[in-house]
CSV table of N, CA and C in Angstrom, one decimal:
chain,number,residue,atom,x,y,z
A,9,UNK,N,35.5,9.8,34.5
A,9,UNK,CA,37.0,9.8,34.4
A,9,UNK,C,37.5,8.6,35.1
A,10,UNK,N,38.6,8.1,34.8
A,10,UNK,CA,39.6,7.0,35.1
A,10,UNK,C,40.7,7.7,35.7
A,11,UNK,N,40.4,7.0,37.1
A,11,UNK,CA,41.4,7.2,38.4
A,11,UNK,C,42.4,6.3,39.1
A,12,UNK,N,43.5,6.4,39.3
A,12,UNK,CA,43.8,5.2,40.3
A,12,UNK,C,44.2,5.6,41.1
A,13,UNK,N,43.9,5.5,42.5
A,13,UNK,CA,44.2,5.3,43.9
A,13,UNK,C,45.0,4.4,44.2
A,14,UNK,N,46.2,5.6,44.9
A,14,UNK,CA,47.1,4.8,45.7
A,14,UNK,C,47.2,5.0,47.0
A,15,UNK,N,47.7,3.5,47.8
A,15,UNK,CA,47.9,4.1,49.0
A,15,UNK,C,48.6,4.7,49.5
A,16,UNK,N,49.0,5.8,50.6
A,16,UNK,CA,49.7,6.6,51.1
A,16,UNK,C,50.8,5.4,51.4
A,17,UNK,N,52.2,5.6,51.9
A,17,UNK,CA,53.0,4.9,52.5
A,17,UNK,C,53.1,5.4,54.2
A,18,UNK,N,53.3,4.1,54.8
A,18,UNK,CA,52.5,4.2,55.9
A,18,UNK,C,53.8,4.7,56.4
A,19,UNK,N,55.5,5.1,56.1
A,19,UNK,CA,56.3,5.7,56.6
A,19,UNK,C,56.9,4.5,57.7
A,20,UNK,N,56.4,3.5,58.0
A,20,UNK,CA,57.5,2.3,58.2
A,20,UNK,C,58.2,1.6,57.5
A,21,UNK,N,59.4,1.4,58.0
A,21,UNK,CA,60.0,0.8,57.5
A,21,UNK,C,60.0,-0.3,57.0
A,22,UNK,N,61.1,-1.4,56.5
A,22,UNK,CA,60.8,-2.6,56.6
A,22,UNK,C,60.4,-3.1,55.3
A,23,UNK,N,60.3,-4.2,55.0
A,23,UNK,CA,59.7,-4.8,53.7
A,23,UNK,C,58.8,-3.7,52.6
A,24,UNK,N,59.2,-3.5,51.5
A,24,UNK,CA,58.3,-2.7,50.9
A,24,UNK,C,57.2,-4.1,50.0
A,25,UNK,N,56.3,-3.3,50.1
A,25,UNK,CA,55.2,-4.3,49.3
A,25,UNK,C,54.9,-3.8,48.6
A,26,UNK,N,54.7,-4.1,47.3
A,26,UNK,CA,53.9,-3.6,45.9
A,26,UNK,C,52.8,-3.3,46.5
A,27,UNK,N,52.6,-2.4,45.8
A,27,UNK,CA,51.5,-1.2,46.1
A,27,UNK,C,50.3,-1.8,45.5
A,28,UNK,N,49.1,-1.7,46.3
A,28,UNK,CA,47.9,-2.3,45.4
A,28,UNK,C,47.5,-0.7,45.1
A,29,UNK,N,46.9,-1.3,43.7
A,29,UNK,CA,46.1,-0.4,43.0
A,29,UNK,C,44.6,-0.6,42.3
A,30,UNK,N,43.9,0.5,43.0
A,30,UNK,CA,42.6,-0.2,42.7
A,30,UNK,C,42.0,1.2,41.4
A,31,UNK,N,41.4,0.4,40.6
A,31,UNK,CA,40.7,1.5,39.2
A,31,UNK,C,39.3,1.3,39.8
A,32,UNK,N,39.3,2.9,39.2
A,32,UNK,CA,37.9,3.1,39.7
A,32,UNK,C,37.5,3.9,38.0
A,33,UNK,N,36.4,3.9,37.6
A,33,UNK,CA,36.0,4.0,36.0
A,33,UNK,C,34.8,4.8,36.4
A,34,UNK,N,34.7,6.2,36.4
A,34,UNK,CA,34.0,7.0,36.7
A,34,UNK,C,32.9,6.8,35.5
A,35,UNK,N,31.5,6.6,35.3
A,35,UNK,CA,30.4,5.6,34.2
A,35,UNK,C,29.6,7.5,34.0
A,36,UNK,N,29.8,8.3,34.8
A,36,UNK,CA,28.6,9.4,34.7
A,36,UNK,C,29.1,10.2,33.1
A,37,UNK,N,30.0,10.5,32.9
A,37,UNK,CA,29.9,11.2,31.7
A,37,UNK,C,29.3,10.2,30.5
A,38,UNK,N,29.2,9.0,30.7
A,38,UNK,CA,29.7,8.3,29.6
A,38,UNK,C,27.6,7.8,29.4
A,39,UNK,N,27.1,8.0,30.8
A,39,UNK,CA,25.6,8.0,31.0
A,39,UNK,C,24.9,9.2,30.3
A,40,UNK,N,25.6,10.5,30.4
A,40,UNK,CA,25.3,11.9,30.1
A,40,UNK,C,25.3,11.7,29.3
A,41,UNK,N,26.2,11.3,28.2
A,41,UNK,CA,26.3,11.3,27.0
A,41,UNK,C,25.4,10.5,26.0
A,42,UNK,N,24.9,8.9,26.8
A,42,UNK,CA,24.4,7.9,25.9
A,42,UNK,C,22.7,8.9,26.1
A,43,UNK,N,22.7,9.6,27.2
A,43,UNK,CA,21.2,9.7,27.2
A,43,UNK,C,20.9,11.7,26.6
A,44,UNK,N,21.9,12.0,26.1
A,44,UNK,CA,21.7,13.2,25.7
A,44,UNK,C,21.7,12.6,23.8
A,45,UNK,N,22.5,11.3,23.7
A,45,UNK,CA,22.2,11.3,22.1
A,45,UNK,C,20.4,10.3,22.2
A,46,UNK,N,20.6,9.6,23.1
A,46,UNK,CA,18.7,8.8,22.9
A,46,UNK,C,18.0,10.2,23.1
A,47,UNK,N,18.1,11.4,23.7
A,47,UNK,CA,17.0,12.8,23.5
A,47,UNK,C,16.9,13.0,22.0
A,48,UNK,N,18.3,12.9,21.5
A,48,UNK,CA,18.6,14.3,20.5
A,48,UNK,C,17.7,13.0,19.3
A,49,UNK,N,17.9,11.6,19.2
A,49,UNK,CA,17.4,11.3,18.4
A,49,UNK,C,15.8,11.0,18.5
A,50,UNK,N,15.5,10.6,19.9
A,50,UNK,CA,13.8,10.9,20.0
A,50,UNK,C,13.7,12.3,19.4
A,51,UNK,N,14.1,13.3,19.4
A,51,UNK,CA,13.3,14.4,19.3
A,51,UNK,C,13.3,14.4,17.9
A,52,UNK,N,14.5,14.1,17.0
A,52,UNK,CA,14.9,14.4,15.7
A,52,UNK,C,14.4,13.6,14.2
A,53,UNK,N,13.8,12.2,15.1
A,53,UNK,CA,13.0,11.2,14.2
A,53,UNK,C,12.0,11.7,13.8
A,54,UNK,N,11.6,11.2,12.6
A,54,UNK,CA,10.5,11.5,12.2
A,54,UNK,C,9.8,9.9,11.9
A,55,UNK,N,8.9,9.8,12.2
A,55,UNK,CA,8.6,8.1,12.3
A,55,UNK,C,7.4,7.7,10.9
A,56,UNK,N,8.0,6.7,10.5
A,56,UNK,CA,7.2,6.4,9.1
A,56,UNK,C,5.8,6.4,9.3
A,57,UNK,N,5.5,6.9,7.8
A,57,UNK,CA,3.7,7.6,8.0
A,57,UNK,C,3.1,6.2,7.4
A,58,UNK,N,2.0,5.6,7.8
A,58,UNK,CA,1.5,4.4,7.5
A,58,UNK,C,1.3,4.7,6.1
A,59,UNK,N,1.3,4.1,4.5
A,59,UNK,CA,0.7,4.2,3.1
A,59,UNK,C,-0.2,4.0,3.3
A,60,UNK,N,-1.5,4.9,3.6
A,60,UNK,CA,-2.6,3.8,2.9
A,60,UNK,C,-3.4,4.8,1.5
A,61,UNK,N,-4.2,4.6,1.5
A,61,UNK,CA,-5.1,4.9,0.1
A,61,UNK,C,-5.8,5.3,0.3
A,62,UNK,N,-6.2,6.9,-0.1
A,62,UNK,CA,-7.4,7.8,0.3
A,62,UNK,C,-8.6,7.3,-0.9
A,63,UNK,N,-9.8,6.4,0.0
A,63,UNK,CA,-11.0,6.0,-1.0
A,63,UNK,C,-12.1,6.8,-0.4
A,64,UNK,N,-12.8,6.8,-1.5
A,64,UNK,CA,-14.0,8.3,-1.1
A,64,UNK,C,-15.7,6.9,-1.6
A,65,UNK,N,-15.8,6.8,-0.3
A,65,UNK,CA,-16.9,6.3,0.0
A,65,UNK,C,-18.4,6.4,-0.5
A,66,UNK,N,-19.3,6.0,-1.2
A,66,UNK,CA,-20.4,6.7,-1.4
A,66,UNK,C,-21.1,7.0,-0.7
A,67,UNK,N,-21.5,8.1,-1.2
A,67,UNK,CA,-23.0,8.7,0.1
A,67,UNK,C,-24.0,8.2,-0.1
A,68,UNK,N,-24.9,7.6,0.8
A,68,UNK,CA,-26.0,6.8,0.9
A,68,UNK,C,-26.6,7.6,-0.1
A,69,UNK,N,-27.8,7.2,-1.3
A,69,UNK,CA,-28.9,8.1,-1.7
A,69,UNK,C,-29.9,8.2,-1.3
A,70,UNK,N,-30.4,9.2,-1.4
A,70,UNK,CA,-31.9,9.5,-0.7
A,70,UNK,C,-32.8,8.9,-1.3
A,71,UNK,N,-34.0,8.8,-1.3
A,71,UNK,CA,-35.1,8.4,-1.9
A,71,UNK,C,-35.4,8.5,-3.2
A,72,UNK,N,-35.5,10.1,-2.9
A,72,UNK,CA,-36.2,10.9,-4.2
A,72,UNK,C,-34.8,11.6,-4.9
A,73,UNK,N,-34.0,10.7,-4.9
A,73,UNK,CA,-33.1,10.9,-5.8
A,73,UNK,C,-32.4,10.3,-6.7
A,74,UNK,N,-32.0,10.7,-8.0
A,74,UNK,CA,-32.5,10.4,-9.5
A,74,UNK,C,-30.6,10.1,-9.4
A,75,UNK,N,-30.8,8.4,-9.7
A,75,UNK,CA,-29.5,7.5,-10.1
A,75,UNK,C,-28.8,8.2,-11.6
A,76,UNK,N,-28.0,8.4,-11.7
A,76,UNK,CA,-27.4,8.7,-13.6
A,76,UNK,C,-26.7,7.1,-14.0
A,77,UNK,N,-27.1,7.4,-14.8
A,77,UNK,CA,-26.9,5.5,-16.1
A,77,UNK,C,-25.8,6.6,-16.5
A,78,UNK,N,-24.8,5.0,-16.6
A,78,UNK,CA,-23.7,5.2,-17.2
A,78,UNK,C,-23.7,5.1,-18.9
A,79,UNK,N,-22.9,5.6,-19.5
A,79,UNK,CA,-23.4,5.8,-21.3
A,79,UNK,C,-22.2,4.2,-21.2
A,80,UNK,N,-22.7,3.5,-22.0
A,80,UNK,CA,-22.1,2.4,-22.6
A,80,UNK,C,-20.8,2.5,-22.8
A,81,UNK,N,-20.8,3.9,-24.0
A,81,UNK,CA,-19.0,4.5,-24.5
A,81,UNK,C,-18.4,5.0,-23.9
A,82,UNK,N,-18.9,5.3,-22.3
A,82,UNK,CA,-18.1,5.7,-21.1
A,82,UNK,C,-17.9,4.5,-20.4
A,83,UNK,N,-18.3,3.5,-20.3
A,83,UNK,CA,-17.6,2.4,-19.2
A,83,UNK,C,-16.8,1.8,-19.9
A,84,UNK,N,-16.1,0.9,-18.9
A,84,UNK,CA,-14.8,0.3,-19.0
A,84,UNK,C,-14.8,-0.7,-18.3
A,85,UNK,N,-15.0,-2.2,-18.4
A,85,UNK,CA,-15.1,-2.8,-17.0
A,85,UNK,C,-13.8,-4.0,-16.7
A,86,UNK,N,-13.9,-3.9,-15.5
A,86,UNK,CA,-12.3,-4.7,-15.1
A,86,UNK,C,-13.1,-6.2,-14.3
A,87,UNK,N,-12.3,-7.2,-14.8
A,87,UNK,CA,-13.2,-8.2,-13.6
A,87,UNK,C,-12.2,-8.7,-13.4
A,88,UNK,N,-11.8,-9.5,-12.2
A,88,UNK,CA,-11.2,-10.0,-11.7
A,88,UNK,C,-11.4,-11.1,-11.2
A,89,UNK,N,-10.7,-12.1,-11.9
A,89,UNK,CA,-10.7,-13.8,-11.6
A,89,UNK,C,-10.0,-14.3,-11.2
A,90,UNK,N,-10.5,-15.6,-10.9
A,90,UNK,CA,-9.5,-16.7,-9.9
A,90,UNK,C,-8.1,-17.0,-10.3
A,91,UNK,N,-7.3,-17.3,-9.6
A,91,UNK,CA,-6.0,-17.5,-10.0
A,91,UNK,C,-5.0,-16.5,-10.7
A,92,UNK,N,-5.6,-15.1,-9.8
A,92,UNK,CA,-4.8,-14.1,-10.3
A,92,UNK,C,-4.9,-13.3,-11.8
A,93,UNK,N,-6.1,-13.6,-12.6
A,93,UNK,CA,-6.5,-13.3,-13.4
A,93,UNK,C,-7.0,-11.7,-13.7
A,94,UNK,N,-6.9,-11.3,-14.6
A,94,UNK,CA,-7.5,-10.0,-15.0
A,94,UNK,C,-8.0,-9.8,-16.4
A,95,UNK,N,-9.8,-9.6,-16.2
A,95,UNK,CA,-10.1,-9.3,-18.0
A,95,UNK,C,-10.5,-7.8,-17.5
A,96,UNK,N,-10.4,-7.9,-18.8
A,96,UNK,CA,-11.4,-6.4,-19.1
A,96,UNK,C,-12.1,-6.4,-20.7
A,97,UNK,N,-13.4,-5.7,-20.8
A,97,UNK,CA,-14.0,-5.2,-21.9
A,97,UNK,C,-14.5,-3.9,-22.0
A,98,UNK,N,-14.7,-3.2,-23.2
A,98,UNK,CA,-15.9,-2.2,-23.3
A,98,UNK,C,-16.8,-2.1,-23.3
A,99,UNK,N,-17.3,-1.1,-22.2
A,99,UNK,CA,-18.7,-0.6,-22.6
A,99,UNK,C,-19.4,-1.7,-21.2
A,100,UNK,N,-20.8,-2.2,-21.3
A,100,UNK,CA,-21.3,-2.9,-20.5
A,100,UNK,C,-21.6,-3.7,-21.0
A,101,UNK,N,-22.0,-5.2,-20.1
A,101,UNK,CA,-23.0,-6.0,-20.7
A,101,UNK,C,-24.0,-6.1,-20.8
A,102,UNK,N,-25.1,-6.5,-21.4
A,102,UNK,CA,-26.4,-6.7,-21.7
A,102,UNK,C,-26.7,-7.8,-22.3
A,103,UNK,N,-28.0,-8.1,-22.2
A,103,UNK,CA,-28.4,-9.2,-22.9
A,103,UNK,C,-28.3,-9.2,-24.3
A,104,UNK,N,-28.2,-8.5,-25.5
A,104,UNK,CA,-28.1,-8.4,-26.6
A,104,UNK,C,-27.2,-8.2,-27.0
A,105,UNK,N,-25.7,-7.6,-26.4
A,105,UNK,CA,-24.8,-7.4,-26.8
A,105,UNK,C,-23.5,-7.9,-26.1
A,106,UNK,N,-22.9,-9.0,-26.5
A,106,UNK,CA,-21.7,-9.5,-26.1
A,106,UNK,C,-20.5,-8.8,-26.1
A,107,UNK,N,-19.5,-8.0,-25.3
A,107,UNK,CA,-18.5,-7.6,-25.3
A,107,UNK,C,-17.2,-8.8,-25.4
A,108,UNK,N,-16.4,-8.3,-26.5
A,108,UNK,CA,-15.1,-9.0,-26.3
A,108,UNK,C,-14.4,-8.7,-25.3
A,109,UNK,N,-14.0,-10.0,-24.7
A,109,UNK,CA,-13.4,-10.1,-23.2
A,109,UNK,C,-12.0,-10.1,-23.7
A,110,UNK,N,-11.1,-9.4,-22.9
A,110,UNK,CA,-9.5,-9.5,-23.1
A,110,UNK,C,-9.1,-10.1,-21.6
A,111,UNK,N,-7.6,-10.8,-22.1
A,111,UNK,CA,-7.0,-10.8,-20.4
A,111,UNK,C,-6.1,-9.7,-20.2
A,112,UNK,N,-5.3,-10.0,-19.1
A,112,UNK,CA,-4.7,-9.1,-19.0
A,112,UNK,C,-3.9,-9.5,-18.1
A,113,UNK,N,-2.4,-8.6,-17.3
A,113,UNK,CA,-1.8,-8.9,-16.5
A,113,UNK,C,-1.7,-7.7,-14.9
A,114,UNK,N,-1.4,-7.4,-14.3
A,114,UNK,CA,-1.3,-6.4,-13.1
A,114,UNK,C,-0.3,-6.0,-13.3
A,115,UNK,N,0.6,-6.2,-14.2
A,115,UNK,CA,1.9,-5.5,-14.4
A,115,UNK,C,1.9,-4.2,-15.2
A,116,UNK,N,3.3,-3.4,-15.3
A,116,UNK,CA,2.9,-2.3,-16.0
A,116,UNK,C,2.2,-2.2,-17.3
A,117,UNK,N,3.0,-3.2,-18.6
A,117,UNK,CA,2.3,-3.3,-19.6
A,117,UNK,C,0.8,-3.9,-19.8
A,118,UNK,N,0.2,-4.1,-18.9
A,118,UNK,CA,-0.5,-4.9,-18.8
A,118,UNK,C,-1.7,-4.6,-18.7
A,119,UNK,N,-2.7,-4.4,-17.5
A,119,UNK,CA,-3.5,-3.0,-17.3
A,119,UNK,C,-3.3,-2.1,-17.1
A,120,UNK,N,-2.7,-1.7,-16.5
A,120,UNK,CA,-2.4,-0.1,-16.7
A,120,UNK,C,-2.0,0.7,-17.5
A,121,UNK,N,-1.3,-0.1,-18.8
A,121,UNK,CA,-1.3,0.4,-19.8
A,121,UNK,C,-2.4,0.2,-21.0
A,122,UNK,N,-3.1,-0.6,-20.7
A,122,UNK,CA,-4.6,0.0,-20.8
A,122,UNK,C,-5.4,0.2,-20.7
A,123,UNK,N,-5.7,1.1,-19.2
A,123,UNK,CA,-6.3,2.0,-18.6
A,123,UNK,C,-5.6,3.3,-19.4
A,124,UNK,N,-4.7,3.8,-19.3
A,124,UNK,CA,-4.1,4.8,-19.8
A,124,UNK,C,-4.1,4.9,-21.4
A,125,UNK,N,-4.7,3.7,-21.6
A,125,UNK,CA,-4.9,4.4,-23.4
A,125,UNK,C,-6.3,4.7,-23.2
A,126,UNK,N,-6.8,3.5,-22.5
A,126,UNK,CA,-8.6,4.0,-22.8
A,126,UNK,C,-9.0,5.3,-22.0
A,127,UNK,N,-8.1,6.0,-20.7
A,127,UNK,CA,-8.5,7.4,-20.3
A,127,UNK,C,-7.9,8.4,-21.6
A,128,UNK,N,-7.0,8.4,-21.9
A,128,UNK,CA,-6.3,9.2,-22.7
A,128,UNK,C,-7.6,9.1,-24.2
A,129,UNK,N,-7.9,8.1,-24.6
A,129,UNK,CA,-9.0,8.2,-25.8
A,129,UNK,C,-10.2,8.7,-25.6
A,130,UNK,N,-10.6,8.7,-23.9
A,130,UNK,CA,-12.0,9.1,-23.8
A,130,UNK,C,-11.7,9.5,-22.0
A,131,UNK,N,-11.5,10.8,-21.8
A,131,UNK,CA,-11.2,10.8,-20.6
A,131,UNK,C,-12.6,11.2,-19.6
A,132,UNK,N,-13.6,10.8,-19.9
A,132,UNK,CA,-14.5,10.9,-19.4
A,132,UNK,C,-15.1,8.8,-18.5
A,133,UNK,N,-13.7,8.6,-18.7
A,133,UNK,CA,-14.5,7.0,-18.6
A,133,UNK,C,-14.5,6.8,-17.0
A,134,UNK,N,-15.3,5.9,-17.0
A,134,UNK,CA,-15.6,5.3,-15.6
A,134,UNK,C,-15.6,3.8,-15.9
A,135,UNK,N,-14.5,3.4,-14.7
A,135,UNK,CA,-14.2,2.0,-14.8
A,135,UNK,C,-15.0,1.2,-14.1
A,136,UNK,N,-15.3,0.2,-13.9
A,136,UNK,CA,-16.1,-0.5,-13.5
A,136,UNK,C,-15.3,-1.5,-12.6
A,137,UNK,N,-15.0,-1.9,-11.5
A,137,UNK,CA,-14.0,-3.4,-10.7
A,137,UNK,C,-14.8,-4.4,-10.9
A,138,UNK,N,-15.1,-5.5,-11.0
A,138,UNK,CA,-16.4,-6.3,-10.8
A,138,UNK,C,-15.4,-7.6,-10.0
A,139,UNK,N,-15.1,-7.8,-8.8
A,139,UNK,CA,-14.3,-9.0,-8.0
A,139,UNK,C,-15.1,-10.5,-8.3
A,140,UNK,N,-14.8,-11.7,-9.2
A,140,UNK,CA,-15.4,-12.4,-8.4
A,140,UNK,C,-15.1,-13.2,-7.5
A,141,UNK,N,-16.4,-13.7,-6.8
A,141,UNK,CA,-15.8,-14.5,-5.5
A,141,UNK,C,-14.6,-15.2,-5.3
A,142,UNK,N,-14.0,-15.9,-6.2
A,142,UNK,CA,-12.8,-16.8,-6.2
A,142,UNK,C,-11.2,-15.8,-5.9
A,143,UNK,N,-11.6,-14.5,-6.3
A,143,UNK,CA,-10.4,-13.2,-6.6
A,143,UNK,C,-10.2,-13.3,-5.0
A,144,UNK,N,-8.7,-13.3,-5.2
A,144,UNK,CA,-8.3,-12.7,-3.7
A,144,UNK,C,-8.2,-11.2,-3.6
A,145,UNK,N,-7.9,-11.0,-2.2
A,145,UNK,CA,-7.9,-9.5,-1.7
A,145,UNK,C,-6.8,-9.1,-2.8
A,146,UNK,N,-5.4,-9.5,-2.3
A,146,UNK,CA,-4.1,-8.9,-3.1
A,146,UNK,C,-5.0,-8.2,-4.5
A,147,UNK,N,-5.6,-9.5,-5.6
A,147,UNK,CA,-6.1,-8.6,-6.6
A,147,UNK,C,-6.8,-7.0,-5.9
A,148,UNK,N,-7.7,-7.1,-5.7
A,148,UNK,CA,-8.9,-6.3,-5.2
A,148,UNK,C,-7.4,-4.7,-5.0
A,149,UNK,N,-6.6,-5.0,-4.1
A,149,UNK,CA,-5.3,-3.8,-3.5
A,149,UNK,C,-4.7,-3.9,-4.8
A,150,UNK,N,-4.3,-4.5,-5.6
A,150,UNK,CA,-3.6,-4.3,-7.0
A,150,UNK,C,-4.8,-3.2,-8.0
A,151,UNK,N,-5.3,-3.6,-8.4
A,151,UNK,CA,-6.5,-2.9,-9.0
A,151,UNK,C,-6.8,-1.5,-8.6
A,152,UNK,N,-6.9,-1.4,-7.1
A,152,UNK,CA,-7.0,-0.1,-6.4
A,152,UNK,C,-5.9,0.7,-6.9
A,153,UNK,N,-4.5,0.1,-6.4
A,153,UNK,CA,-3.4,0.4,-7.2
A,153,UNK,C,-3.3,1.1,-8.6
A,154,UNK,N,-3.6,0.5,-9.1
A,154,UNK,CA,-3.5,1.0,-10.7
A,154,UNK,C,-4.5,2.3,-10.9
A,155,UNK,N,-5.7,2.0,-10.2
A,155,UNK,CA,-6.4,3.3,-10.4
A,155,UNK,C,-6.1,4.7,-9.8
A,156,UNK,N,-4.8,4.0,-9.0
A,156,UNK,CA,-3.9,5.4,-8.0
A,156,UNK,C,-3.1,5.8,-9.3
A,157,UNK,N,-2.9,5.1,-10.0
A,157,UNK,CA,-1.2,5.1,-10.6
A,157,UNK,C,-1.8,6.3,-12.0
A,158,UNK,N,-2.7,5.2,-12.5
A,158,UNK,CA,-3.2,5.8,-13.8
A,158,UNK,C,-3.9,7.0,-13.5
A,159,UNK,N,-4.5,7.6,-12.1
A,159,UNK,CA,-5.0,8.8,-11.9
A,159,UNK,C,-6.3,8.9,-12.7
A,160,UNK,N,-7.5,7.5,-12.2
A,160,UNK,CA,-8.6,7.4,-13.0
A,160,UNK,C,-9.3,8.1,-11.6
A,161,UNK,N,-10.3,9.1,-12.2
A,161,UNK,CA,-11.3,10.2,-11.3
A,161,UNK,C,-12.1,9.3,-10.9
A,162,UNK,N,-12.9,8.5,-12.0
A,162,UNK,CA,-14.0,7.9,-11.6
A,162,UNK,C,-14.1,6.4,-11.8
A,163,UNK,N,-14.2,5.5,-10.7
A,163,UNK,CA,-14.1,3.7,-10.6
A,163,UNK,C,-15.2,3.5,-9.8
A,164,UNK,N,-15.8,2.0,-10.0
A,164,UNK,CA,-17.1,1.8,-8.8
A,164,UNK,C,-16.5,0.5,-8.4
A,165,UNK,N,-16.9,-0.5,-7.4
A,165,UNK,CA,-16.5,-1.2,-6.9
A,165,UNK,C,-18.1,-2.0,-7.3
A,166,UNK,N,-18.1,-3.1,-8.0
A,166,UNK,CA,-19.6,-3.5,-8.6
A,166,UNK,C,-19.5,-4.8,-7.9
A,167,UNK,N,-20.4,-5.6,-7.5
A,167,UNK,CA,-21.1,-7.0,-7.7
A,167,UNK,C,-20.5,-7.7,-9.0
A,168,UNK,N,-20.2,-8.9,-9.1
A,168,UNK,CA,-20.1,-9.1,-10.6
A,168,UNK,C,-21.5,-9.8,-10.6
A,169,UNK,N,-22.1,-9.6,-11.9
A,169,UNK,CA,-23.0,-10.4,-12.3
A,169,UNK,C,-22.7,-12.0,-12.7
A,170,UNK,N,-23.9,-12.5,-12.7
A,170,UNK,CA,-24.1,-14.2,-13.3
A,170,UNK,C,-23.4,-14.0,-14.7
A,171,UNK,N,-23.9,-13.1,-15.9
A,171,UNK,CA,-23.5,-12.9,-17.2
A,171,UNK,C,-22.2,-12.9,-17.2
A,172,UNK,N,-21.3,-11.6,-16.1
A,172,UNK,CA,-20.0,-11.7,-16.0
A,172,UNK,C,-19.5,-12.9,-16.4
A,173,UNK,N,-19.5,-13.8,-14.9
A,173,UNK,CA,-18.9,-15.0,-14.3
A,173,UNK,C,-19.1,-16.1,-15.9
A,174,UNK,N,-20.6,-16.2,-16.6
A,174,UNK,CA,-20.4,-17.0,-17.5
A,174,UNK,C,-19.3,-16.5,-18.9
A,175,UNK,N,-19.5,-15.4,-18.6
A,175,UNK,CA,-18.7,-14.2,-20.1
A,175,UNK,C,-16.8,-15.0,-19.6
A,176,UNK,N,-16.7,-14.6,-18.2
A,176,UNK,CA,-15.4,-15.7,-18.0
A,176,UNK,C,-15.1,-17.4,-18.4
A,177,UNK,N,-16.3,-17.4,-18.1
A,177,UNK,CA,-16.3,-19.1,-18.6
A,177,UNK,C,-16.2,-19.6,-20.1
A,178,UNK,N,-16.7,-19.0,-20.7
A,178,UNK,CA,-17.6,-19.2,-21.9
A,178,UNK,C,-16.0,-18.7,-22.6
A,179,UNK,N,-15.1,-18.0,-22.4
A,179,UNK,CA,-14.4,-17.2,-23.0
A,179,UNK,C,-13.1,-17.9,-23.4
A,180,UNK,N,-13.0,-18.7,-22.3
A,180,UNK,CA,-11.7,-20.0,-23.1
A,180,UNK,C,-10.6,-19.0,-22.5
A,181,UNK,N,-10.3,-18.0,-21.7
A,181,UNK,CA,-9.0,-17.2,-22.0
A,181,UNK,C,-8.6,-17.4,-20.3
């Protein structure tokens, strides 16, 4: 609270002087107050939760235990090239059989829309990532992305092969 003190009159006579007046600005309510709203908001925040991406790691295999081959008409493989690039083909590759390579973009229409036709036609598919060395991370977190988006069960994170890398070369796209 805001006071002003004055002085008493000293009851002599004689010259009157203007009265000094001194303010005094009482600061304690005004402290109560700033530190009862910093409680109420410490207590009342709720503080942003970091995004990250729940990935399910594989479990080492044991020895004596039996790999499953992927069926050809179930994969799907995604590779990812330099300069921001994205192909994909069906099925796998092999030495006798060349898949047509498509490009593609990270935008909606682009892969993800189809990923979502090729789960929706065969929802048993398993995608394949194949990074190669020249792909930046951002790709690699885009990709991951879309497999969040499109709600694919099953993706592997592969090595790209030599055949890949020349199937990019050889492909003109």
């Amino acid at each position: 609270m805001a006071e002003i003190q004055q002085q008493a009159d000293s009851g002599k006579g004689g010259k009157k002087r203007a009265k000094k007046m001194s303010t005094k600005i009482d600061m304690t309510p005004m402290v109560d107050l700033a530190f009862l709203l910093l409680t109420f908001f410490m207590l009342t925040t709720t503080f942003s939760k970091p995004t990250v991406m729940q990935l399910t790691m594989p479990v080492k295999p044991k020895a004596n235990e039996e790999q499953t081959e992927i069926k050809a008409s179930d994969a799907f493989t995604v590779l990812l090239g330099e300069n921001n690039k994205i192909y994909y083909y069906d099925g796998l590759l092999s030495s006798d059989v060349k898949p047509e390579l498509q490009a593609s973009s990270y935008d909606a229409n682009g892969i993800r829309k189809t990923l979502l036709q090729r789960r929706q036609a065969n929802p048993k598919v398993v995608v394949l990532i194949k990074a190669a060395d020249k792909s930046n991370y951002k790709n690699m977190v885009d990709i991951l992305d879309e497999m969040n988006i499109t709600d694919q069960k099953k993706y592997a994170l592969v090595d790209i092969s030599k055949a890949d890398e020349d199937l990019i070369k050889t492909s003109g796209l």
